[in-house]
Amino acid sequence: MALWDKLKGELIDIIQWLDDSNDTLLYRFPRYNNEIKYNAKLVVREGQMAVFINEGQIADVFGPGTYTLTTRNLPVLATLKGWKYGFESPFKAEVYFCSTRQFTNLKWGTPGPCTMRDPEFGAVRVTAFGLYAMKIKDPTVFIREIAGTDSDFSIDEIQENLKGKIGLRIKELLPELQIPVIELESKVVTLGKMLQERIAPAFEGFGISLTEVQVQDVGLPEEVERAIDKAGAMRVIGNLQTFTQYETANAIKDAANNPGGLAAAGAGVGIGLGIGGQMAGAMGSMATSQPQQAAGMTPPPLPEQVQLFVALDGKQAGPFELPTLQQMVQAGQLTRETLVWKQGMDAWSAAGNLTELASLFASAPPPLTTA
């Protein structure tokens, strides 16, 4: 019995691969010096293929299923062995299992920025990265071209090569598409499909099928991103003068609720109006002042600005100039009855009595009267 057990242990009855890894592409069945028994069982599970190799030459390939190994289902190996009339004795052959399931969430990225021409920003350096998925399509090509005699070939051994192919191809593809850089983010699905079409033939040369390419993000230089943000902000603001007036009115309203901040609000209003006024007036003044200076003419001095103190909620605020006072009239904080004072006046007087303020109240509605 001991001799029989020893002989039985040297023969392989079941050939199978229970894959407990997440990254193995190719696995060689550990036959060592043992021989495969005639009528042995071959078990190939879903997501696998088995390849028989005899003396370095690929013989037979099996898909998912359970097989009893005979000359009938090993026709190529039977021919190589010269078994014309069947065989009863054990035989030697290398058996490789290939995982044909999809390997997903594999990362890729451009090895460096690619330069493309943009109609708005000129030459722009763009980067991109994403994910891809692949699986073994032809085990015989994969073994012949990539794995060779490796007994345990994992995805890590080829991932850098595949990732590099995608990164290089997108550096070719982006300039060809001539898509404006601000529209690239909306074209990521299209870019992924085009990349897959471009690179699939190169993968098939390895016996691999490229099943998906995702472009997750397109990176732009920081200065281009800042320019896009500024352009968007200016479109949101629209009319700068109207925006400045709106902000000024809000500042005055807030200051009225905080008497201690009235002076600061006045300064802030002046700054805000100054910015809007300077930007709006500078363009117009340039057109008139430059020709006059060219002709040797000197403009007269600017008229003295009216500065008034205003009594708000029983407290003195100011001084304010006419642009600020106009905003206060529009906000309803300065009326004809509001007490005002300026240098040279003996006492406080109603705003409606000052000729300088007459134009401010011309377009203001009269106070509401109760029935």
PDB file of C-alpha atoms in Angstrom, residues 118 120-121 124 180-183 185 220-235:
ATOM      1  CA  ASP A 118      -5.940  78.134 -27.396  1.00  0.00           C
ATOM      2  CA  GLU A 120      -8.134  83.019 -26.115  1.00  0.00           C
ATOM      3  CA  PHE A 121      -5.044  82.257 -23.994  1.00  0.00           C
ATOM      4  CA  VAL A 124      -1.268  76.614 -22.826  1.00  0.00           C
ATOM      5  CA  PRO A 180     -10.703  75.645 -26.176  1.00  0.00           C
ATOM      6  CA  VAL A 181      -9.224  74.938 -22.746  1.00  0.00           C
ATOM      7  CA  ILE A 182     -12.273  76.300 -20.918  1.00  0.00           C
ATOM      8  CA  GLU A 183     -14.386  73.615 -22.665  1.00  0.00           C
ATOM      9  CA  GLU A 185     -13.817  69.792 -18.683  1.00  0.00           C
ATOM     10  CA  LEU A 220      -4.584  74.048 -16.379  1.00  0.00           C
ATOM     11  CA  PRO A 221      -1.785  76.400 -15.291  1.00  0.00           C
ATOM     12  CA  GLU A 222      -2.626  78.538 -12.245  1.00  0.00           C
ATOM     13  CA  GLU A 223      -2.422  81.780 -14.207  1.00  0.00           C
ATOM     14  CA  VAL A 224      -4.989  80.510 -16.721  1.00  0.00           C
ATOM     15  CA  GLU A 225      -7.340  79.422 -13.934  1.00  0.00           C
ATOM     16  CA  ARG A 226      -7.024  82.869 -12.298  1.00  0.00           C
ATOM     17  CA  ALA A 227      -7.773  84.563 -15.625  1.00  0.00           C
ATOM     18  CA  ILE A 228     -10.890  82.414 -16.074  1.00  0.00           C
ATOM     19  CA  ASP A 229     -12.034  83.258 -12.525  1.00  0.00           C
ATOM     20  CA  LYS A 230     -11.527  86.996 -13.083  1.00  0.00           C
ATOM     21  CA  ALA A 231     -13.377  86.921 -16.396  1.00  0.00           C
ATOM     22  CA  GLY A 232     -16.293  85.140 -14.732  1.00  0.00           C
ATOM     23  CA  ALA A 233     -16.338  87.633 -11.859  1.00  0.00           C
ATOM     24  CA  MET A 234     -16.458  90.604 -14.232  1.00  0.00           C
ATOM     25  CA  ARG A 235     -19.359  89.035 -16.140  1.00  0.00           C
TER      26      ARG A 235
END
